[in-house]
Short mmCIF file of N, CA and C in Angstrom, two decimals:
data_model
loop_
_atom_site.label_atom_id
_atom_site.label_comp_id
_atom_site.label_asym_id
_atom_site.label_seq_id
_atom_site.Cartn_x
_atom_site.Cartn_y
_atom_site.Cartn_z
N MET C 164 33.12 -20.21 -63.68
CA MET C 164 32.60 -21.34 -63.03
C MET C 164 32.10 -20.97 -61.63
N LEU C 165 30.98 -21.48 -61.25
CA LEU C 165 30.40 -21.21 -59.94
C LEU C 165 30.99 -22.14 -58.90
N LYS C 166 31.33 -21.52 -57.77
CA LYS C 166 31.86 -22.32 -56.68
C LYS C 166 30.70 -22.85 -55.84
N LYS C 167 30.88 -23.98 -55.33
CA LYS C 167 29.90 -24.59 -54.44
C LYS C 167 30.05 -23.97 -53.07
N GLN C 168 28.92 -23.49 -52.51
CA GLN C 168 28.98 -22.92 -51.17
C GLN C 168 28.74 -24.02 -50.15
N ASN C 169 29.53 -23.99 -49.10
CA ASN C 169 29.42 -24.99 -48.04
C ASN C 169 28.60 -24.40 -46.90
N HIS C 170 27.35 -24.78 -46.82
CA HIS C 170 26.50 -24.30 -45.73
C HIS C 170 26.65 -25.22 -44.54
N ASN C 171 26.90 -24.59 -43.41
CA ASN C 171 27.03 -25.39 -42.19
C ASN C 171 25.67 -25.48 -41.53
N ILE C 172 25.04 -26.59 -41.59
CA ILE C 172 23.71 -26.81 -41.02
C ILE C 172 23.82 -27.08 -39.53
N PHE C 173 24.96 -27.45 -39.09
CA PHE C 173 25.15 -27.81 -37.69
C PHE C 173 24.89 -26.63 -36.74
N LEU C 174 25.35 -25.43 -37.07
CA LEU C 174 25.23 -24.26 -36.19
C LEU C 174 23.79 -23.87 -35.90
N PRO C 175 22.88 -23.70 -36.86
CA PRO C 175 21.50 -23.36 -36.54
C PRO C 175 20.81 -24.45 -35.71
N ASN C 176 21.08 -25.70 -35.99
CA ASN C 176 20.49 -26.78 -35.21
C ASN C 176 20.96 -26.74 -33.76
N LEU C 177 22.23 -26.45 -33.57
CA LEU C 177 22.78 -26.35 -32.22
C LEU C 177 22.11 -25.21 -31.45
N LEU C 178 21.89 -24.09 -32.11
CA LEU C 178 21.25 -22.94 -31.48
C LEU C 178 19.81 -23.26 -31.09
N ILE C 179 19.08 -23.90 -31.95
CA ILE C 179 17.69 -24.28 -31.65
C ILE C 179 17.65 -25.27 -30.49
N THR C 180 18.55 -26.20 -30.47
CA THR C 180 18.61 -27.19 -29.40
C THR C 180 18.92 -26.52 -28.06
N ALA C 181 19.85 -25.57 -28.05
CA ALA C 181 20.21 -24.87 -26.82
C ALA C 181 19.03 -24.07 -26.27
N VAL C 182 18.32 -23.38 -27.14
CA VAL C 182 17.14 -22.61 -26.70
C VAL C 182 16.09 -23.56 -26.14
N PHE C 183 15.88 -24.68 -26.80
CA PHE C 183 14.90 -25.67 -26.33
C PHE C 183 15.28 -26.21 -24.94
N ILE C 184 16.54 -26.51 -24.73
CA ILE C 184 16.99 -27.03 -23.42
C ILE C 184 16.82 -25.98 -22.33
N ILE C 185 17.11 -24.74 -22.63
CA ILE C 185 16.95 -23.66 -21.64
C ILE C 185 15.48 -23.50 -21.27
N LEU C 186 14.60 -23.48 -22.26
CA LEU C 186 13.16 -23.38 -21.98
C LEU C 186 12.67 -24.57 -21.17
N LEU C 187 13.13 -25.76 -21.52
CA LEU C 187 12.75 -26.96 -20.79
C LEU C 187 13.21 -26.88 -19.33
N PHE C 188 14.40 -26.34 -19.11
CA PHE C 188 14.92 -26.18 -17.75
C PHE C 188 14.00 -25.28 -16.92
N PHE C 189 13.60 -24.13 -17.46
CA PHE C 189 12.74 -23.21 -16.71
C PHE C 189 11.37 -23.80 -16.43
N VAL C 190 10.80 -24.50 -17.39
CA VAL C 190 9.49 -25.13 -17.18
C VAL C 190 9.59 -26.21 -16.12
N ALA C 191 10.61 -27.05 -16.20
CA ALA C 191 10.78 -28.12 -15.22
C ALA C 191 11.05 -27.55 -13.83
N ARG C 192 11.85 -26.50 -13.78
CA ARG C 192 12.16 -25.88 -12.48
C ARG C 192 10.88 -25.35 -11.84
N ASP C 193 10.04 -24.62 -12.59
CA ASP C 193 8.78 -24.10 -12.05
C ASP C 193 7.87 -25.23 -11.59
N PHE C 194 7.83 -26.31 -12.37
CA PHE C 194 6.99 -27.46 -12.00
C PHE C 194 7.47 -28.08 -10.69
N LEU C 195 8.78 -28.26 -10.56
CA LEU C 195 9.33 -28.86 -9.34
C LEU C 195 9.11 -27.97 -8.12
N ILE C 196 9.29 -26.68 -8.29
CA ILE C 196 9.08 -25.75 -7.18
C ILE C 196 7.63 -25.77 -6.75
N ASN C 197 6.70 -25.70 -7.70
CA ASN C 197 5.28 -25.71 -7.37
C ASN C 197 4.86 -27.00 -6.68
N SER C 198 5.39 -28.15 -7.13
CA SER C 198 5.01 -29.41 -6.49
C SER C 198 5.57 -29.50 -5.08
N ARG C 199 6.77 -28.96 -4.84
CA ARG C 199 7.34 -28.96 -3.49
C ARG C 199 6.57 -28.04 -2.56
N VAL C 200 6.14 -26.90 -3.07
CA VAL C 200 5.34 -25.97 -2.26
C VAL C 200 4.02 -26.62 -1.89
N LYS C 201 3.39 -27.28 -2.86
CA LYS C 201 2.12 -27.95 -2.58
C LYS C 201 2.31 -29.06 -1.55
N GLU C 202 3.44 -29.77 -1.64
CA GLU C 202 3.74 -30.81 -0.67
C GLU C 202 3.91 -30.20 0.72
N PHE C 203 4.66 -29.11 0.78
CA PHE C 203 4.97 -28.49 2.06
C PHE C 203 3.72 -27.93 2.72
N PHE C 204 2.91 -27.25 1.96
CA PHE C 204 1.67 -26.68 2.48
C PHE C 204 0.51 -27.57 2.05
N SER C 205 0.30 -28.62 2.77
CA SER C 205 -0.80 -29.52 2.42
C SER C 205 -2.13 -28.81 2.65
N GLU C 206 -3.19 -29.42 2.17
CA GLU C 206 -4.53 -28.84 2.31
C GLU C 206 -4.87 -28.58 3.76
N SER C 207 -4.53 -29.51 4.65
CA SER C 207 -4.90 -29.33 6.06
C SER C 207 -4.17 -28.15 6.68
N LEU C 208 -2.89 -28.01 6.34
CA LEU C 208 -2.15 -26.86 6.87
C LEU C 208 -2.72 -25.56 6.35
N TYR C 209 -3.08 -25.55 5.07
CA TYR C 209 -3.63 -24.35 4.46
C TYR C 209 -4.97 -23.98 5.09
N SER C 210 -5.85 -24.96 5.30
CA SER C 210 -7.15 -24.67 5.91
C SER C 210 -6.98 -24.23 7.36
N GLN C 211 -6.01 -24.82 8.08
CA GLN C 211 -5.75 -24.42 9.47
C GLN C 211 -5.25 -22.97 9.51
N ALA C 212 -4.41 -22.60 8.59
CA ALA C 212 -3.91 -21.22 8.53
C ALA C 212 -5.04 -20.24 8.27
N LEU C 213 -5.97 -20.63 7.40
CA LEU C 213 -7.13 -19.76 7.13
C LEU C 213 -8.00 -19.60 8.37
N GLU C 214 -8.22 -20.70 9.11
CA GLU C 214 -9.01 -20.62 10.34
C GLU C 214 -8.35 -19.71 11.36
N ASN C 215 -7.04 -19.86 11.53
CA ASN C 215 -6.32 -19.01 12.49
C ASN C 215 -6.39 -17.54 12.10
N ALA C 216 -6.27 -17.28 10.82
CA ALA C 216 -6.36 -15.89 10.36
C ALA C 216 -7.74 -15.32 10.65
N ALA C 217 -8.78 -16.11 10.45
CA ALA C 217 -10.14 -15.65 10.74
C ALA C 217 -10.33 -15.41 12.23
N LEU C 218 -9.77 -16.28 13.07
CA LEU C 218 -9.88 -16.10 14.52
C LEU C 218 -9.15 -14.84 14.97
N ASN C 219 -7.98 -14.61 14.41
CA ASN C 219 -7.22 -13.41 14.79
C ASN C 219 -7.97 -12.15 14.43
N HIS C 220 -8.72 -12.21 13.37
CA HIS C 220 -9.43 -11.02 12.92
C HIS C 220 -10.54 -10.62 13.88
N VAL C 221 -11.21 -11.58 14.51
CA VAL C 221 -12.35 -11.25 15.35
C VAL C 221 -12.11 -11.50 16.84
N ARG C 222 -10.94 -11.96 17.21
CA ARG C 222 -10.66 -12.27 18.60
C ARG C 222 -10.73 -10.99 19.44
N ARG C 223 -11.39 -11.06 20.58
CA ARG C 223 -11.49 -9.91 21.48
C ARG C 223 -10.44 -10.05 22.57
N PHE C 224 -9.86 -8.94 22.94
CA PHE C 224 -8.81 -8.96 23.94
C PHE C 224 -9.27 -8.41 25.29
N GLY C 225 -10.51 -7.99 25.39
CA GLY C 225 -10.99 -7.42 26.64
C GLY C 225 -10.47 -6.02 26.84
N LYS C 226 -10.51 -5.55 28.06
CA LYS C 226 -10.06 -4.19 28.36
C LYS C 226 -8.54 -4.19 28.47
N LEU C 227 -7.93 -3.36 27.67
CA LEU C 227 -6.49 -3.24 27.72
C LEU C 227 -6.08 -2.40 28.92
N PRO C 228 -4.94 -2.66 29.50
CA PRO C 228 -4.52 -1.87 30.65
C PRO C 228 -4.26 -0.42 30.26
N ASP C 229 -4.55 0.48 31.18
CA ASP C 229 -4.32 1.90 30.95
C ASP C 229 -2.86 2.20 31.23
N ALA C 230 -2.18 2.73 30.24
CA ALA C 230 -0.76 3.02 30.40
C ALA C 230 -0.53 4.23 31.28
N GLY C 231 -1.54 5.07 31.44
CA GLY C 231 -1.39 6.27 32.25
C GLY C 231 -0.47 7.27 31.57
N PHE C 232 -0.09 8.27 32.29
CA PHE C 232 0.79 9.29 31.74
C PHE C 232 2.15 9.22 32.41
N SER C 233 3.14 9.42 31.63
CA SER C 233 4.47 9.52 32.21
C SER C 233 4.61 10.90 32.82
N LYS C 234 5.72 11.12 33.44
CA LYS C 234 5.95 12.44 34.00
C LYS C 234 6.02 13.44 32.85
N PRO C 235 5.57 14.67 33.11
CA PRO C 235 5.63 15.68 32.03
C PRO C 235 7.06 15.93 31.59
N LYS C 236 7.24 16.20 30.30
CA LYS C 236 8.56 16.52 29.77
C LYS C 236 9.01 17.87 30.27
N LYS C 237 8.01 18.75 30.45
CA LYS C 237 8.34 20.11 30.86
C LYS C 237 7.19 20.68 31.67
N THR C 238 7.51 21.51 32.63
CA THR C 238 6.51 22.24 33.41
C THR C 238 6.86 23.72 33.29
N THR C 239 5.86 24.53 32.97
CA THR C 239 6.10 25.96 32.80
C THR C 239 4.89 26.75 33.28
N THR C 240 5.10 28.00 33.58
CA THR C 240 4.01 28.88 34.01
C THR C 240 3.66 29.80 32.85
N VAL C 241 2.38 29.82 32.50
CA VAL C 241 1.92 30.64 31.38
C VAL C 241 0.61 31.33 31.73
N LEU C 242 0.27 32.34 30.95
CA LEU C 242 -1.01 33.02 31.09
C LEU C 242 -2.05 32.21 30.34
N ILE C 243 -3.14 31.86 31.04
CA ILE C 243 -4.20 31.06 30.45
C ILE C 243 -5.47 31.87 30.39
N THR C 244 -6.09 31.88 29.21
CA THR C 244 -7.38 32.53 29.02
C THR C 244 -8.31 31.50 28.37
N ALA C 245 -9.54 31.90 28.13
CA ALA C 245 -10.51 31.01 27.49
C ALA C 245 -11.16 31.73 26.31
N TYR C 246 -11.59 30.95 25.33
CA TYR C 246 -12.31 31.51 24.19
C TYR C 246 -13.45 30.58 23.81
N SER C 247 -14.37 31.10 23.04
CA SER C 247 -15.48 30.29 22.55
C SER C 247 -15.59 30.50 21.04
N SER C 248 -16.55 29.85 20.44
CA SER C 248 -16.68 29.90 18.97
C SER C 248 -17.52 31.08 18.50
N GLU C 249 -17.13 32.26 18.90
CA GLU C 249 -17.79 33.48 18.45
C GLU C 249 -16.93 34.10 17.35
N ILE C 250 -17.57 34.60 16.30
CA ILE C 250 -16.82 35.16 15.17
C ILE C 250 -15.94 36.32 15.62
N TRP C 251 -16.38 37.10 16.59
CA TRP C 251 -15.56 38.24 17.03
C TRP C 251 -14.33 37.77 17.81
N GLN C 252 -14.29 36.48 18.22
CA GLN C 252 -13.13 35.95 18.94
C GLN C 252 -12.23 35.09 18.03
N THR C 253 -12.74 34.75 16.86
CA THR C 253 -12.02 33.83 15.98
C THR C 253 -11.94 34.39 14.57
N ASP C 254 -11.58 33.54 13.62
CA ASP C 254 -11.59 33.97 12.22
C ASP C 254 -12.95 33.66 11.60
N SER C 255 -13.01 33.54 10.29
CA SER C 255 -14.29 33.33 9.61
C SER C 255 -14.84 31.91 9.75
N THR C 256 -14.05 31.00 10.32
CA THR C 256 -14.52 29.62 10.56
C THR C 256 -14.42 29.34 12.06
N PRO C 257 -15.38 29.81 12.84
CA PRO C 257 -15.25 29.76 14.29
C PRO C 257 -15.23 28.36 14.91
N ARG C 258 -15.73 27.36 14.24
CA ARG C 258 -15.77 26.02 14.84
C ARG C 258 -14.71 25.08 14.27
N ILE C 259 -13.85 25.60 13.42
CA ILE C 259 -12.77 24.81 12.83
C ILE C 259 -11.44 25.33 13.37
N THR C 260 -10.61 24.41 13.89
CA THR C 260 -9.33 24.81 14.46
C THR C 260 -8.28 24.95 13.36
N ALA C 261 -7.12 25.47 13.74
CA ALA C 261 -6.02 25.62 12.78
C ALA C 261 -5.53 24.27 12.27
N SER C 262 -5.73 23.21 13.05
CA SER C 262 -5.31 21.87 12.61
C SER C 262 -6.35 21.22 11.71
N GLY C 263 -7.53 21.87 11.57
CA GLY C 263 -8.57 21.33 10.70
C GLY C 263 -9.64 20.54 11.42
N SER C 264 -9.49 20.34 12.73
CA SER C 264 -10.51 19.58 13.47
C SER C 264 -11.62 20.52 13.94
N THR C 265 -12.71 19.94 14.40
CA THR C 265 -13.82 20.71 14.95
C THR C 265 -13.55 20.94 16.43
N VAL C 266 -13.92 22.11 16.93
CA VAL C 266 -13.68 22.41 18.35
C VAL C 266 -14.49 21.47 19.24
N HIS C 267 -13.91 21.12 20.38
CA HIS C 267 -14.55 20.27 21.37
C HIS C 267 -13.80 20.44 22.69
N HIS C 268 -14.37 19.89 23.75
CA HIS C 268 -13.69 19.97 25.05
C HIS C 268 -12.31 19.32 24.92
N GLY C 269 -11.31 20.01 25.39
CA GLY C 269 -9.94 19.50 25.31
C GLY C 269 -9.09 20.20 24.27
N VAL C 270 -9.68 21.14 23.52
CA VAL C 270 -8.92 21.89 22.52
C VAL C 270 -8.35 23.15 23.16
N VAL C 271 -7.08 23.41 22.90
CA VAL C 271 -6.47 24.67 23.31
C VAL C 271 -5.76 25.29 22.12
N ALA C 272 -5.62 26.61 22.19
CA ALA C 272 -4.86 27.35 21.18
C ALA C 272 -3.58 27.83 21.82
N SER C 273 -2.49 27.73 21.09
CA SER C 273 -1.20 28.20 21.59
C SER C 273 -0.27 28.41 20.41
N ASN C 274 0.58 29.42 20.51
CA ASN C 274 1.54 29.68 19.45
C ASN C 274 2.94 29.17 19.79
N PHE C 275 3.23 28.94 21.06
CA PHE C 275 4.58 28.53 21.43
C PHE C 275 4.74 27.01 21.51
N LEU C 276 3.64 26.27 21.34
CA LEU C 276 3.70 24.80 21.35
C LEU C 276 3.26 24.26 19.98
N PRO C 277 3.86 23.18 19.53
CA PRO C 277 3.46 22.60 18.24
C PRO C 277 2.04 22.03 18.30
N ILE C 278 1.36 22.05 17.15
CA ILE C 278 0.04 21.42 17.04
C ILE C 278 0.21 19.95 17.43
N GLY C 279 -0.72 19.45 18.23
CA GLY C 279 -0.68 18.05 18.67
C GLY C 279 -0.06 17.85 20.03
N THR C 280 0.53 18.89 20.61
CA THR C 280 1.14 18.77 21.93
C THR C 280 0.06 18.52 22.98
N ARG C 281 0.31 17.55 23.87
CA ARG C 281 -0.62 17.27 24.96
C ARG C 281 -0.15 18.01 26.21
N LEU C 282 -1.13 18.52 26.97
CA LEU C 282 -0.79 19.24 28.19
C LEU C 282 -1.90 19.11 29.22
N ARG C 283 -1.54 19.38 30.46
CA ARG C 283 -2.52 19.42 31.55
C ARG C 283 -2.36 20.74 32.30
N ILE C 284 -3.48 21.20 32.84
CA ILE C 284 -3.49 22.40 33.68
C ILE C 284 -4.09 21.94 35.02
N PRO C 285 -3.29 21.29 35.86
CA PRO C 285 -3.82 20.60 37.04
C PRO C 285 -4.51 21.50 38.06
N GLU C 286 -4.06 22.73 38.23
CA GLU C 286 -4.66 23.62 39.23
C GLU C 286 -6.12 23.94 38.90
N ILE C 287 -6.46 23.97 37.63
CA ILE C 287 -7.82 24.34 37.22
C ILE C 287 -8.64 23.13 36.78
N PHE C 288 -8.03 22.27 35.95
CA PHE C 288 -8.78 21.18 35.32
C PHE C 288 -8.39 19.79 35.81
N GLY C 289 -7.59 19.70 36.84
CA GLY C 289 -7.21 18.39 37.39
C GLY C 289 -6.42 17.57 36.38
N SER C 290 -6.90 16.34 36.12
CA SER C 290 -6.17 15.43 35.24
C SER C 290 -6.64 15.49 33.78
N ASP C 291 -7.53 16.43 33.44
CA ASP C 291 -7.98 16.57 32.05
C ASP C 291 -6.78 16.86 31.15
N VAL C 292 -6.75 16.18 30.01
CA VAL C 292 -5.66 16.38 29.05
C VAL C 292 -6.18 17.24 27.91
N PHE C 293 -5.42 18.25 27.57
CA PHE C 293 -5.76 19.15 26.47
C PHE C 293 -4.76 18.92 25.34
N ILE C 294 -5.21 19.19 24.12
CA ILE C 294 -4.33 19.04 22.95
C ILE C 294 -4.32 20.36 22.19
N VAL C 295 -3.12 20.83 21.87
CA VAL C 295 -2.98 22.06 21.09
C VAL C 295 -3.45 21.75 19.67
N GLN C 296 -4.58 22.36 19.28
CA GLN C 296 -5.12 22.15 17.93
C GLN C 296 -5.45 23.46 17.24
N ASP C 297 -5.20 24.57 17.92
CA ASP C 297 -5.57 25.87 17.35
C ASP C 297 -4.44 26.86 17.58
N ARG C 298 -4.48 27.95 16.86
CA ARG C 298 -3.50 29.03 16.99
C ARG C 298 -4.21 30.30 17.43
N MET C 299 -3.41 31.25 17.91
CA MET C 299 -3.93 32.53 18.38
C MET C 299 -3.35 33.64 17.50
N ASN C 300 -3.81 34.87 17.76
CA ASN C 300 -3.23 36.02 17.10
C ASN C 300 -1.74 36.03 17.42
N GLU C 301 -0.91 36.40 16.45
CA GLU C 301 0.54 36.32 16.63
C GLU C 301 1.09 37.20 17.76
N ARG C 302 0.32 38.16 18.23
CA ARG C 302 0.82 39.01 19.32
C ARG C 302 0.85 38.26 20.66
N TYR C 303 0.14 37.11 20.74
CA TYR C 303 0.14 36.31 21.97
C TYR C 303 1.14 35.18 21.82
N TRP C 304 2.24 35.24 22.56
CA TRP C 304 3.25 34.21 22.41
C TRP C 304 3.13 33.15 23.50
N LYS C 305 3.69 33.35 24.66
CA LYS C 305 3.65 32.33 25.72
C LYS C 305 2.31 32.44 26.45
N HIS C 306 1.31 31.87 25.82
CA HIS C 306 -0.07 32.07 26.23
C HIS C 306 -0.85 30.83 25.79
N ILE C 307 -1.81 30.38 26.57
CA ILE C 307 -2.68 29.26 26.19
C ILE C 307 -4.12 29.72 26.30
N ASP C 308 -4.89 29.43 25.28
CA ASP C 308 -6.31 29.79 25.22
C ASP C 308 -7.12 28.49 25.22
N VAL C 309 -7.92 28.27 26.25
CA VAL C 309 -8.73 27.05 26.38
C VAL C 309 -10.08 27.28 25.73
N TRP C 310 -10.50 26.36 24.83
CA TRP C 310 -11.80 26.51 24.18
C TRP C 310 -12.90 26.08 25.14
N MET C 311 -13.97 26.89 25.18
CA MET C 311 -15.15 26.58 25.99
C MET C 311 -16.39 26.77 25.13
N GLU C 312 -17.38 25.92 25.36
CA GLU C 312 -18.64 25.98 24.60
C GLU C 312 -19.41 27.26 24.91
N ASP C 313 -19.44 27.64 26.18
CA ASP C 313 -20.25 28.77 26.65
C ASP C 313 -19.42 30.05 26.69
N THR C 314 -19.87 31.06 25.96
CA THR C 314 -19.16 32.34 25.91
C THR C 314 -19.10 33.00 27.29
N GLN C 315 -20.17 32.93 28.06
CA GLN C 315 -20.21 33.53 29.40
C GLN C 315 -19.17 32.89 30.31
N LYS C 316 -19.06 31.56 30.26
CA LYS C 316 -18.05 30.87 31.09
C LYS C 316 -16.64 31.25 30.65
N ALA C 317 -16.45 31.43 29.36
CA ALA C 317 -15.14 31.84 28.86
C ALA C 317 -14.78 33.23 29.38
N LYS C 318 -15.75 34.14 29.40
CA LYS C 318 -15.51 35.49 29.93
C LYS C 318 -15.23 35.44 31.43
N GLN C 319 -15.99 34.62 32.16
CA GLN C 319 -15.80 34.50 33.61
C GLN C 319 -14.45 33.89 33.96
N PHE C 320 -13.93 33.06 33.07
CA PHE C 320 -12.64 32.41 33.30
C PHE C 320 -11.54 33.45 33.48
N GLY C 321 -11.61 34.50 32.69
CA GLY C 321 -10.64 35.59 32.80
C GLY C 321 -9.26 35.18 32.33
N ALA C 322 -8.24 35.78 32.93
CA ALA C 322 -6.84 35.48 32.62
C ALA C 322 -6.17 35.02 33.90
N GLN C 323 -5.52 33.87 33.85
CA GLN C 323 -4.90 33.30 35.05
C GLN C 323 -3.49 32.84 34.73
N LEU C 324 -2.58 33.13 35.62
CA LEU C 324 -1.22 32.65 35.50
C LEU C 324 -1.17 31.28 36.18
N GLN C 325 -0.92 30.22 35.41
CA GLN C 325 -0.98 28.86 35.94
C GLN C 325 0.21 28.03 35.47
N THR C 326 0.49 26.98 36.25
CA THR C 326 1.52 26.01 35.87
C THR C 326 0.90 24.99 34.92
N VAL C 327 1.61 24.71 33.84
CA VAL C 327 1.14 23.78 32.82
C VAL C 327 2.14 22.64 32.70
N GLU C 328 1.62 21.41 32.65
CA GLU C 328 2.46 20.23 32.44
C GLU C 328 2.38 19.87 30.95
N ILE C 329 3.52 19.85 30.29
CA ILE C 329 3.58 19.58 28.86
C ILE C 329 4.14 18.18 28.64
N PHE C 330 3.43 17.38 27.83
CA PHE C 330 3.84 16.00 27.57
C PHE C 330 4.39 15.85 26.17
#
């Protein structure tokens, strides 16, 4: 004789109802949050924020104050020479520095200072600021080589023992 199986229909219905209630909760929650945000940021506030953002983008501040230079971190005496962009004075790329920039007034080569170090040589160049952007032959250690456009001026510069302000 076959036994009658008792299927419980209640459990699957309960599961479907629970999933439906959870989904309804998330949809209602998102709807309530979005309506509150829209209430909080009304159209006028939103348009005013856009105008302010546009003004900030193009607003001019005029001439900013010059911060000047602080006192040098270190002062030292070194041998200073000059070089120009001649192949016999440089490597195979005479106008490109070790840092990858193109040579210009204010570039110096040095092995004892990190690339990017700012310095002044007040006895010769006054308040001009130089930046270490190049390297020298490794046999030159505590030495600074100032780049000059004119080879003749670089030769005339010679070698000078000078005080250097390092920032």
